[in-house]
mmCIF file of C-alpha atoms and ligand atoms in Angstrom:
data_model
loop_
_atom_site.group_PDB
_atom_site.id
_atom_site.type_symbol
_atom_site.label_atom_id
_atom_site.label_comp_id
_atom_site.label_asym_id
_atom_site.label_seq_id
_atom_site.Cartn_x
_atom_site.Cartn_y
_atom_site.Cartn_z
ATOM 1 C CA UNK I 1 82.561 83.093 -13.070
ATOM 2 C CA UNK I 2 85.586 82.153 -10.572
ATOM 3 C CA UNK I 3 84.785 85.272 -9.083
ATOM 4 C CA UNK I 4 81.371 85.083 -8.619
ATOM 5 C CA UNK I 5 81.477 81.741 -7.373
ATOM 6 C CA UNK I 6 83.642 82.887 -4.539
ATOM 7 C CA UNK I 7 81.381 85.996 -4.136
ATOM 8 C CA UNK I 8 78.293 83.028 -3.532
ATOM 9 C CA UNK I 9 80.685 80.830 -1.026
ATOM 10 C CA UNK I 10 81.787 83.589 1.360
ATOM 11 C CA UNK I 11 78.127 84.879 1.328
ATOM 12 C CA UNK I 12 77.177 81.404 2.607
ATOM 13 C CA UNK I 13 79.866 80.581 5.083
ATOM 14 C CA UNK I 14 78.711 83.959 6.668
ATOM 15 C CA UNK I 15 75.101 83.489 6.879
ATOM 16 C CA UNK I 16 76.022 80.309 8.101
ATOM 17 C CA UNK I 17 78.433 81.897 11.219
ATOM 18 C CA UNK I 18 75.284 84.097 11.561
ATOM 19 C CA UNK I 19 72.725 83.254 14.490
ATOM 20 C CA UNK I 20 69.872 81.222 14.259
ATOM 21 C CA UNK I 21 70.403 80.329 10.745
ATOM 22 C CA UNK I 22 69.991 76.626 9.435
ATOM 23 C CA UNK I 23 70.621 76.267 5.906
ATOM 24 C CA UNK I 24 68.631 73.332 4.373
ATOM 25 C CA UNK I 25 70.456 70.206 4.966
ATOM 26 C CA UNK I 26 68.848 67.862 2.683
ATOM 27 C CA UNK I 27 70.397 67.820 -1.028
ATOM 28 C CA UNK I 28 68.025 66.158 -2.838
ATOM 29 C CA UNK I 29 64.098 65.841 -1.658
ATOM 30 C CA UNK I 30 63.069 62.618 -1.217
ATOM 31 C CA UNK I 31 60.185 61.976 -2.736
ATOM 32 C CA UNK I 32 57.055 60.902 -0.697
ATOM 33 C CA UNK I 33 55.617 57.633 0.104
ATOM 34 C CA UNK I 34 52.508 58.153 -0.621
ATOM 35 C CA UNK I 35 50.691 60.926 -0.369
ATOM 36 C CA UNK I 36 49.129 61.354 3.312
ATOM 37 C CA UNK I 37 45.652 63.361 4.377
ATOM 38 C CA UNK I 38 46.277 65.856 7.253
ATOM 39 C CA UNK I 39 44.477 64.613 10.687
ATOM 40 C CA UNK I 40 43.324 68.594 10.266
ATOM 41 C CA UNK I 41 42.892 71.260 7.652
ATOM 42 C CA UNK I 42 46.492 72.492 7.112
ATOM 43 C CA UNK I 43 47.673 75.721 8.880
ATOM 44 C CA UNK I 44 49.820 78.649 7.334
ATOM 45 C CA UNK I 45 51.970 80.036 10.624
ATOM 46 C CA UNK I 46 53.956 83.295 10.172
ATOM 47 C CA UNK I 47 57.418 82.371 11.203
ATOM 48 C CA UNK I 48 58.646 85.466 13.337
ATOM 49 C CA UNK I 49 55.668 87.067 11.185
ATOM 50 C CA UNK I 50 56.311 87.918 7.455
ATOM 51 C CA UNK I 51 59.518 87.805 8.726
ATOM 52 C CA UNK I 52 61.381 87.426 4.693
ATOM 53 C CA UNK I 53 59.555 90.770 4.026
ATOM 54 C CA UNK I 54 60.258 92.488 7.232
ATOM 55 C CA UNK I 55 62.563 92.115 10.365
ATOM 56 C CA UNK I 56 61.385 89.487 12.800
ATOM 57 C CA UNK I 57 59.178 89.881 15.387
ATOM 58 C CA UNK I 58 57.581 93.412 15.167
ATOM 59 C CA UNK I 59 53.890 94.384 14.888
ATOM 60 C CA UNK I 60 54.626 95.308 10.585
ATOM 61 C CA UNK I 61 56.298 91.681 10.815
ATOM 62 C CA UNK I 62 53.122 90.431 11.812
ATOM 63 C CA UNK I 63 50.813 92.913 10.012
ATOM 64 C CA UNK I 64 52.039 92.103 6.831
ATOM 65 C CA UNK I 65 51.348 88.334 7.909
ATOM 66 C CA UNK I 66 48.103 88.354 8.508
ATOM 67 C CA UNK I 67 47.529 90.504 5.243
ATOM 68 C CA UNK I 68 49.150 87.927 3.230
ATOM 69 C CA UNK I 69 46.212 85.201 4.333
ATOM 70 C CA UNK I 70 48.242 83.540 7.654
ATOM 71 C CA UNK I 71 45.960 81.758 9.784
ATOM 72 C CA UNK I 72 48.454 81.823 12.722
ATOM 73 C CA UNK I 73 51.295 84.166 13.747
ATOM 74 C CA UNK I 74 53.956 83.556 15.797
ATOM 75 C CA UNK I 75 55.874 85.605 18.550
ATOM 76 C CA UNK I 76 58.737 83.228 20.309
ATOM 77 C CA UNK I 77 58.726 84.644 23.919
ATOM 78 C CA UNK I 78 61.133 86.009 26.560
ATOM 79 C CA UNK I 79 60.546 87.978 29.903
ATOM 80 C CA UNK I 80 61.983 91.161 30.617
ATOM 81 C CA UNK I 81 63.059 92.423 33.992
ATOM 82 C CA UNK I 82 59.951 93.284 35.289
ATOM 83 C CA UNK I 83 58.356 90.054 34.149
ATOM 84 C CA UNK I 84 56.888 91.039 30.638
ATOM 85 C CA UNK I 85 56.259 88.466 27.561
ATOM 86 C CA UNK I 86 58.016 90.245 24.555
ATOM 87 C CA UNK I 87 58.686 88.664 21.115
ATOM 88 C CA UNK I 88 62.346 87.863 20.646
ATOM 89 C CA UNK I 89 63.655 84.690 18.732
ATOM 90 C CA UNK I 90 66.369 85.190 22.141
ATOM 91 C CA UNK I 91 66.990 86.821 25.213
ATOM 92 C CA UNK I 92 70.320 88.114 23.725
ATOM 93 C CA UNK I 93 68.488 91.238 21.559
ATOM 94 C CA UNK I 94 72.119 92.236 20.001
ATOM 95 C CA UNK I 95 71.671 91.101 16.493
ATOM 96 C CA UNK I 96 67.943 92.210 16.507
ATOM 97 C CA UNK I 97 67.801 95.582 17.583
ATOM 98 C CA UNK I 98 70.125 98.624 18.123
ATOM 99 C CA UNK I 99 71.214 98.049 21.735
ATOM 100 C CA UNK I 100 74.173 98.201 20.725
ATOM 101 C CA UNK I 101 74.172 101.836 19.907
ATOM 102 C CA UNK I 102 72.215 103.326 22.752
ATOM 103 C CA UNK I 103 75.777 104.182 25.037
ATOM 104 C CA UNK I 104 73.105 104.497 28.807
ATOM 105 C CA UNK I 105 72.833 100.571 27.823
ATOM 106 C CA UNK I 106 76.949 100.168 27.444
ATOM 107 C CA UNK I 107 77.303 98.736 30.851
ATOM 108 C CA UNK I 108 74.793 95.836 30.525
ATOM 109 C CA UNK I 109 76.754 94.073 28.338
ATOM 110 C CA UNK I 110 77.229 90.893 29.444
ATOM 111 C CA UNK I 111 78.461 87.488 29.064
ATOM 112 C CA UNK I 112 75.988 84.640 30.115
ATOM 113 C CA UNK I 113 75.537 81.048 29.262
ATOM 114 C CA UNK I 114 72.426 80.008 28.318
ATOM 115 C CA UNK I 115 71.218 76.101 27.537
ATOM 116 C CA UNK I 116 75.034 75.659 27.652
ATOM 117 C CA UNK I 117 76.040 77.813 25.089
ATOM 118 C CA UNK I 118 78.087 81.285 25.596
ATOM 119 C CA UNK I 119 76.737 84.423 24.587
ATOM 120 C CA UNK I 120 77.987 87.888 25.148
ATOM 121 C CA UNK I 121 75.536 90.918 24.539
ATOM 122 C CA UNK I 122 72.674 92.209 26.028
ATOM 123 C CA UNK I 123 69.603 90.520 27.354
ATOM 124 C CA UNK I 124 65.429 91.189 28.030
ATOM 125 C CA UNK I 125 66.145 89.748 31.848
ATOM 126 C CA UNK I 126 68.839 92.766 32.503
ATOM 127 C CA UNK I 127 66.365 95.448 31.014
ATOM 128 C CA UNK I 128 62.845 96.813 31.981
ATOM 129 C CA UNK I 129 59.889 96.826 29.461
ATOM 130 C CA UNK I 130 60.301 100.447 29.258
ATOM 131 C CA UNK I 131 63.573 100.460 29.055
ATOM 132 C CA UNK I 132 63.017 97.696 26.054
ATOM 133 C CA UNK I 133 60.624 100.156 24.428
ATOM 134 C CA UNK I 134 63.442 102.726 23.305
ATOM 135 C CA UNK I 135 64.937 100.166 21.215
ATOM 136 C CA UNK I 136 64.045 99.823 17.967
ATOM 137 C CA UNK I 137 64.333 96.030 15.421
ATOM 138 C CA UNK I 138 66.344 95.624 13.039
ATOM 139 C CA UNK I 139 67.071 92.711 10.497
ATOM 140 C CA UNK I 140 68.693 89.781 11.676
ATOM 141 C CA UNK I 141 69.952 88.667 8.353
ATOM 142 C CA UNK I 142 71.020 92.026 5.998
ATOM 143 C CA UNK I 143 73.358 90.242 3.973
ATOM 144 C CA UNK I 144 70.605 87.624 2.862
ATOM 145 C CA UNK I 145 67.648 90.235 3.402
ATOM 146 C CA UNK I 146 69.006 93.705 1.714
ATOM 147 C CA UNK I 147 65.771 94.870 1.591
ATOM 148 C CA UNK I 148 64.621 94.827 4.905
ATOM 149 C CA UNK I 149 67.400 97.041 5.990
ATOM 150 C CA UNK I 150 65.434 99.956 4.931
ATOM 151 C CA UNK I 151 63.112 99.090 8.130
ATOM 152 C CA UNK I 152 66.012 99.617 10.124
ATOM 153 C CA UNK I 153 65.261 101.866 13.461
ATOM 154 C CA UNK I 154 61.677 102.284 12.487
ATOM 155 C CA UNK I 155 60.036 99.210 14.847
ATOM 156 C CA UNK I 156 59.716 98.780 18.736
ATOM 157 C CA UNK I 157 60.191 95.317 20.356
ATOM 158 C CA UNK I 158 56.662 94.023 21.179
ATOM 159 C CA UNK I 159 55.370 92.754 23.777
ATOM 160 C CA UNK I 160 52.868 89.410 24.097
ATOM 161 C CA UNK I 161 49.689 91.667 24.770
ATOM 162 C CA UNK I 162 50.354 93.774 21.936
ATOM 163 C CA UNK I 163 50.758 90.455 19.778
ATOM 164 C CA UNK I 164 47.144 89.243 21.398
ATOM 165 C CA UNK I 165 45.740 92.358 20.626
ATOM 166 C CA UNK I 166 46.710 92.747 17.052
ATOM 167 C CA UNK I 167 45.810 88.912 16.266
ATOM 168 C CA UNK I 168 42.177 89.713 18.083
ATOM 169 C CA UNK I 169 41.704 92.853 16.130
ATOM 170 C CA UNK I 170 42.296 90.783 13.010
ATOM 171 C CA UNK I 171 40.605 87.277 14.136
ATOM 172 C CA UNK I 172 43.730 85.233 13.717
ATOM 173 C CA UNK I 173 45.307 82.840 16.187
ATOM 174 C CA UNK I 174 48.647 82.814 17.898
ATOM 175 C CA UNK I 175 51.413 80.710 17.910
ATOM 176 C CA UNK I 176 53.615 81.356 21.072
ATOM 177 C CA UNK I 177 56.958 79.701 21.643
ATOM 178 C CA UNK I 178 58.281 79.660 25.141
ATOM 179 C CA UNK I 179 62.251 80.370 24.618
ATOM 180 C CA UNK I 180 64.507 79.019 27.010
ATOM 181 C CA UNK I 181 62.339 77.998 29.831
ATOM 182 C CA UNK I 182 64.697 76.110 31.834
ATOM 183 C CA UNK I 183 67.261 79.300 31.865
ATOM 184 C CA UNK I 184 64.332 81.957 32.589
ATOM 185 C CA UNK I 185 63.216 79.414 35.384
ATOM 186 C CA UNK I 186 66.711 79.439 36.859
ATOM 187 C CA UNK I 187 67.146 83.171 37.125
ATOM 188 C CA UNK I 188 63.602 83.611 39.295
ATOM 189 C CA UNK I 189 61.519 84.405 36.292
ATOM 190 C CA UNK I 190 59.439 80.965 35.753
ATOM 191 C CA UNK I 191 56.959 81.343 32.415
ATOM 192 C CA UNK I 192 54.782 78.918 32.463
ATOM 193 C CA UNK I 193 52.100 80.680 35.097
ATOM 194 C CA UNK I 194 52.533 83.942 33.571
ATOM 195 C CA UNK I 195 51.919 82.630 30.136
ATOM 196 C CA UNK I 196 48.624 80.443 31.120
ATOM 197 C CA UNK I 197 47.146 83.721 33.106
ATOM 198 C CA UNK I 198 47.718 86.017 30.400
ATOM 199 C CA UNK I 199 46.071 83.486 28.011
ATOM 200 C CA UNK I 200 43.562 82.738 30.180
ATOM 201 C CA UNK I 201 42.781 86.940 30.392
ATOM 202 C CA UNK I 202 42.815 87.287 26.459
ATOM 203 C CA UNK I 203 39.698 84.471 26.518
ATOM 204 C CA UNK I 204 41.816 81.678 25.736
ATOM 205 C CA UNK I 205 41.659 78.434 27.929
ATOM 206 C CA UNK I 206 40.420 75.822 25.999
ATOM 207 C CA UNK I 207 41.084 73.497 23.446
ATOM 208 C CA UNK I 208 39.278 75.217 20.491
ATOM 209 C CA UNK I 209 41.213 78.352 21.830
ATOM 210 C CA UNK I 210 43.171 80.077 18.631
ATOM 211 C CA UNK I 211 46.403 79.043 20.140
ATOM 212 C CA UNK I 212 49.101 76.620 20.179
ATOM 213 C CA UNK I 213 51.971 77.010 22.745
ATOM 214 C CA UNK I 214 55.226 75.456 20.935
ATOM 215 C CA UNK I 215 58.278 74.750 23.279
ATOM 216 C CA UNK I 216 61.979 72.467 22.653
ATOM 217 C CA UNK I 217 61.899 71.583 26.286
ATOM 218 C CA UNK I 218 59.575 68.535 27.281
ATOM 219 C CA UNK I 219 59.294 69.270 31.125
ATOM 220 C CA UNK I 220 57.815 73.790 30.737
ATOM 221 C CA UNK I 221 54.941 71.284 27.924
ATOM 222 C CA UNK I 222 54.169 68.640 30.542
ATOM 223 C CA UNK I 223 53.680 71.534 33.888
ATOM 224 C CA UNK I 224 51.465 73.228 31.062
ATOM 225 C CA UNK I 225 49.455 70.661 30.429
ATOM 226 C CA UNK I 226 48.209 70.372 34.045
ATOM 227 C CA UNK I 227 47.456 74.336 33.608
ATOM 228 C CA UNK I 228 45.821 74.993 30.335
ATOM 229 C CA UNK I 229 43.681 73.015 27.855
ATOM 230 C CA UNK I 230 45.448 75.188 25.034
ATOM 231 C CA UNK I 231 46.965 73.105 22.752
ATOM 232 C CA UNK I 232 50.878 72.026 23.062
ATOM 233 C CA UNK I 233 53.467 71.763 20.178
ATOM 234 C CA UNK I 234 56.695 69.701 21.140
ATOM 235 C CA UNK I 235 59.037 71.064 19.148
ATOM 236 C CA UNK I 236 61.885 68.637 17.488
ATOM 237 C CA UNK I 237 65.408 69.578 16.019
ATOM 238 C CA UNK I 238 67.366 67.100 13.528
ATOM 239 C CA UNK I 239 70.165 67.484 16.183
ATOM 240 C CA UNK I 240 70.528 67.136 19.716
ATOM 241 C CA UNK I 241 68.563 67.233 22.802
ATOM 242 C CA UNK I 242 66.157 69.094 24.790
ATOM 243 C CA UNK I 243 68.013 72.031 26.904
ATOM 244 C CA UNK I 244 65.821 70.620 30.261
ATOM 245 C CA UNK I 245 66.830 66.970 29.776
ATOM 246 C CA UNK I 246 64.245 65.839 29.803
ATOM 247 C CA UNK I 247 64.754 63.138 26.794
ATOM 248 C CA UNK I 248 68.012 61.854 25.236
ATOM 249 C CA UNK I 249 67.412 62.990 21.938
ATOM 250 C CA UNK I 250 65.202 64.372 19.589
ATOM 251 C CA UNK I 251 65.625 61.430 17.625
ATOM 252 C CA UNK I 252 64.744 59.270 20.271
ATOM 253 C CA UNK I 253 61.275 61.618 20.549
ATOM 254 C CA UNK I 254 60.341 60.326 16.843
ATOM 255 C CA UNK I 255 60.352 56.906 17.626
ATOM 256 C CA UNK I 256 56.762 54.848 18.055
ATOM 257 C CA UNK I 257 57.827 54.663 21.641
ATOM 258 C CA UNK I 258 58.652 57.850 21.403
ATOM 259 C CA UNK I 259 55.685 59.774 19.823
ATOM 260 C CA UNK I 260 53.102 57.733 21.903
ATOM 261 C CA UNK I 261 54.704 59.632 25.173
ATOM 262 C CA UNK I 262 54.529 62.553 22.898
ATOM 263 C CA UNK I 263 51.245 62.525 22.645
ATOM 264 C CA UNK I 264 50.857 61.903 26.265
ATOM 265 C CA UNK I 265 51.235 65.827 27.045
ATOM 266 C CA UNK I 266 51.015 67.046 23.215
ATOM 267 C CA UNK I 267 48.881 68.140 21.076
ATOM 268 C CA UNK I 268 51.145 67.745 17.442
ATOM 269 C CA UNK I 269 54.949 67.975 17.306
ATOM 270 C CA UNK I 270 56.573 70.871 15.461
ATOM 271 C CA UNK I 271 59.694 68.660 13.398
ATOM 272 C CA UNK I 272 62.589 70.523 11.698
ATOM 273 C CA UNK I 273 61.256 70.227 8.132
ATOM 274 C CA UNK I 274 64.489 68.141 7.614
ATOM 275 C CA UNK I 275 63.064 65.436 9.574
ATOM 276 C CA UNK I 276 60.070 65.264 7.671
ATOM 277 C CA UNK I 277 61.250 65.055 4.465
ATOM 278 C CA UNK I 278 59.968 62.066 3.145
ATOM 279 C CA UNK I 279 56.491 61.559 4.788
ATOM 280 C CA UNK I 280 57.632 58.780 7.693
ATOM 281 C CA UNK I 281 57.498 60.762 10.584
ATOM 282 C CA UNK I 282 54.214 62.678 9.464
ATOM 283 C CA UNK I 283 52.650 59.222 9.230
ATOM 284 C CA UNK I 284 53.737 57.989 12.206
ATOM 285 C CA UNK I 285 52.898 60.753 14.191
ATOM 286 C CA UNK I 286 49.575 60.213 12.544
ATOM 287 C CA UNK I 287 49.425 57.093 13.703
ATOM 288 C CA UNK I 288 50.061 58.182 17.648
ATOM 289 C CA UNK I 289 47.232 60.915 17.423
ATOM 290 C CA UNK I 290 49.543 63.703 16.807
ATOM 291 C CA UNK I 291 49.565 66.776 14.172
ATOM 292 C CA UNK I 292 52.493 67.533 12.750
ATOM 293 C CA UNK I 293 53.723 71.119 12.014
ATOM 294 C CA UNK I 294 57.319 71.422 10.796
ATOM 295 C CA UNK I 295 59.428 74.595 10.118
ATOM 296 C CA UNK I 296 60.445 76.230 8.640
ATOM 297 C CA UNK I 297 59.963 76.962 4.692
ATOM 298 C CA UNK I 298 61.959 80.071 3.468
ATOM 299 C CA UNK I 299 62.338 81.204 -0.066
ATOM 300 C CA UNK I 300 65.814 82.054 -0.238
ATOM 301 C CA UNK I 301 68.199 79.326 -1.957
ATOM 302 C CA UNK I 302 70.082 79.395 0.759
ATOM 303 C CA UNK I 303 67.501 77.527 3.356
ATOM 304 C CA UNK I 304 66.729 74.946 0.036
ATOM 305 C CA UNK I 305 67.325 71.633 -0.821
ATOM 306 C CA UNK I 306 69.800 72.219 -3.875
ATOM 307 C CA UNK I 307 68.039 70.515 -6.255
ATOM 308 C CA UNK I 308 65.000 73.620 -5.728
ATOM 309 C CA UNK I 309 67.798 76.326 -6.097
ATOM 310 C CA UNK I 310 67.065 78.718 -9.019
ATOM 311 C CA UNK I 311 70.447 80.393 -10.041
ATOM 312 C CA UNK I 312 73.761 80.137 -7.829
ATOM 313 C CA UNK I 313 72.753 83.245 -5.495
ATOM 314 C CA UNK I 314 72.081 82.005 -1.802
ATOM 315 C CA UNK I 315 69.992 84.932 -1.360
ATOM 316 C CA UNK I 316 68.079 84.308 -5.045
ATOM 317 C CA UNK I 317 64.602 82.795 -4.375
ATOM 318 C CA UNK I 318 64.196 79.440 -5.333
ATOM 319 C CA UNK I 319 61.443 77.174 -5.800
ATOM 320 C CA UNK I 320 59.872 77.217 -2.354
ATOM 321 C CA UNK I 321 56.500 76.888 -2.979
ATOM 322 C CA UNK I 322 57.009 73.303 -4.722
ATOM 323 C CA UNK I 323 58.236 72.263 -1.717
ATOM 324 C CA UNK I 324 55.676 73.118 0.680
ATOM 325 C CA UNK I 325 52.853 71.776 -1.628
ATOM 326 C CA UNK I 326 55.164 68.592 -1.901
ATOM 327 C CA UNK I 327 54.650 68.150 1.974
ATOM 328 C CA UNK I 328 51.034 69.338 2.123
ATOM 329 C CA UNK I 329 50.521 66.548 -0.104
ATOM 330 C CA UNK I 330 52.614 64.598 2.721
ATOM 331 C CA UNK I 331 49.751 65.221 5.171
ATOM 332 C CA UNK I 332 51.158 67.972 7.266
ATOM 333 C CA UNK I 333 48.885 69.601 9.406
ATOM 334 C CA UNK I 334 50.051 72.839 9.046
ATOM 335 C CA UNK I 335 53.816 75.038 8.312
ATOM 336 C CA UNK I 336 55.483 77.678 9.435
ATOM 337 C CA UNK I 337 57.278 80.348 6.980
ATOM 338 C CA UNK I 338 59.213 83.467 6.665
ATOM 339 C CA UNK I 339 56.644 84.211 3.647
ATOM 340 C CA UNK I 340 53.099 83.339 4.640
ATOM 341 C CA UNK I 341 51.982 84.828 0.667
ATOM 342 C CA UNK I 342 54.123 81.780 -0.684
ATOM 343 C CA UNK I 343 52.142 79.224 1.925
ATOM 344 C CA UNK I 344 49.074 80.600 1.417
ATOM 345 C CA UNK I 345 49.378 79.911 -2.365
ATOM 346 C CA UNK I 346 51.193 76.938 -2.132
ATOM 347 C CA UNK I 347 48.648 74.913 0.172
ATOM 348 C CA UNK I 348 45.849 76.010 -2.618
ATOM 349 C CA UNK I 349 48.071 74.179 -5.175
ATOM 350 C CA UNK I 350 48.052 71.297 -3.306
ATOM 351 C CA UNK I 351 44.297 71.051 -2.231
ATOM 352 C CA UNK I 352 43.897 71.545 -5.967
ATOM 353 C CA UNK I 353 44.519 67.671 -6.637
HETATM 354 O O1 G3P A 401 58.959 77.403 16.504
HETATM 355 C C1 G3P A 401 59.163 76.780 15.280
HETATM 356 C C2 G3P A 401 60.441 77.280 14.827
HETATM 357 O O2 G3P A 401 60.310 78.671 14.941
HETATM 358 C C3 G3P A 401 61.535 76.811 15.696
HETATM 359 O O3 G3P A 401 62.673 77.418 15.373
HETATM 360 O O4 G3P A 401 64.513 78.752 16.113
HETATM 361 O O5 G3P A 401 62.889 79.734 14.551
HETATM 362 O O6 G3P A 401 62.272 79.384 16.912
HETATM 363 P P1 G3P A 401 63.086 78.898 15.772
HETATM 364 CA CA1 CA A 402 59.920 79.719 17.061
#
């Protein structure tokens, strides 16, 4: 038992050196006030795609999404070189694809800081799209997603238009997260005018438009909202602060005072789901006008509360689904997950009441 036990801890303190990985940080779910209506009928967002079930960001990501019933999928955006949206959680594609290996890329490695943070790797800004294109994904998390190793090498990095075109094909809306804003604008390739016009080419201007933009930074939502009537997500972290500035905190943002600027420029707010655990903020973003779409529900014990662990393995699956209906019945407005099956079921169990 000793030994497994140990096995389970350094399985955990690696995912949790890995990038981009949050486990859960609540222990125990609290339970809710009351239970809440949604201001609007809930969404199911594919996180990165069917991103448990496949490696994040590619078009079988997103296939496999919109086959398991999402309303919504999601590419977070960077630019390349020449100026091209493609669908990276980062600019820094080393854990995510197999740049690494291709030795005509060796010299681009690089060391950068981004939103204050060091990284050393390689980057969409130092490559071309079609230099991008002879990459292929691969799964940001093997040790916690064995099986999607087998997709290894198989998937090209897409770009924005491809996403359009695949969630057209399939009359499903987009999601789009604009990734480091601030940094992109500082190195001469500004998003926010690229993003409106290619929206605006695809058909979608408007309010009623399939699309939410989503974005940490406060200043990239406000220029947007002076160039598109496409609805805008601010998104919130339990910790620290937009990368522009723009506000002191995140926690600040979920104030009254807070939410009523908010909703000023925003559409909903897009809340870590740990901030949102017990139905306050949902309400009083409510109560400001705003929908409120937190992220992001994964199956794997690992990303749970540990009172919804089944078993000791942080990989195991645990009891997911009971959570998401718990904060449907909260009154959120929609979710994003790694599993869009699991949401998909889980928001019929809770309209079932
Ligand atoms: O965009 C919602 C959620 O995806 C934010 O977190 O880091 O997965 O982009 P991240
Ligand atoms: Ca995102």
């Amino acid at each position: 038992m000793t030994i497994v036990i140990n096995k389970v801890a350094v399985l955990a303190a690696v995912l949790l050196a890995a990038g981009s990985v949050q486990a859960q940080e609540t222990d125990m779910p609290k339970p809710p006030i009351a239970k809440q209506k949604s201001l609007s009928p809930v969404i199911v967002i594919a996180h990165r795609g069917a991103s448990g079930l496949r490696p994040e960001h590619t078009i079988a990501s997103y296939t496999l999404a919109i086959e398991q019933g999402a309303d919504f999928i999601e590419p977070d955006l960077v630019l390349t070189k020449d100026d091209v949206f493609v669908a990276r959680h980062e600019n820094d594609i080393t854990d995510t694809t197999d740049v690494a290996k291709h030795a005509e890329f060796a010299a681009r490695r690089a060391t950068k800081i981004i939103d204050g943070e060091k990284h050393v790797g390689w980057f969409t800004e130092d490559f071309t799209l079609a230099e991008l294109k002879t990459l292929r994904a691969k799964e940001r998390l093997p040790l916690l997603r064995p099986n999607n190793v087998q997709y290894d090498g198989q998937f090209e990095v897409p770009t924005l238009a491809e996403v359009i075109a695949l969630a057209k094909q399939h009359k499903v809306g987009i999601y789009p997260e604009t990734k480091h804003p601030s940094y992109f604008a500082g190195i001469g390739h500004p998003m926010e005018a690229r993003l409106v016009a290619q929206l605006k080419a695809a058909g979608w201007d408007s309010a009623d438009a399939p699309v939410f933009i989503q974005s940490f930074e406060v200043d990239n939502l406000k220029r947007l909202k002076g160039m598109t009537q496409v609805r805008l997500i601010q998104l919130m972290d339990a910790k620290g602060a937009p990368a522009d500035g723009a506000a002191p905190s995140y926690a600040a943002m979920t104030t009254p005072e807070g939410l009523k600027a908010v909703a000023a420029y925003a559409y909903g707010i897009g809340p870590n789901i740990a901030m949102a655990s017990d139905g306050t903020l949902i309400a009083a973003a409510h109560v400001a006008g705003l929908r409120v779409h937190p992220w992001t529900f994964r199956a794997e014990n690992f990303f749970l509360p540990k009172s919804a662990w089944i078993g000791i393995n942080p990989r195991g699956h645990g009891r997911v689904s009971a959570e998401i209906t718990r904060y449907v019945e909260m009154g959120v407005d929609g979710f994003f997950t790694d599993f869009p099956a699991i949401g998909v079921e889980a928001r019929a169990a809770a309209n079932k009441d």
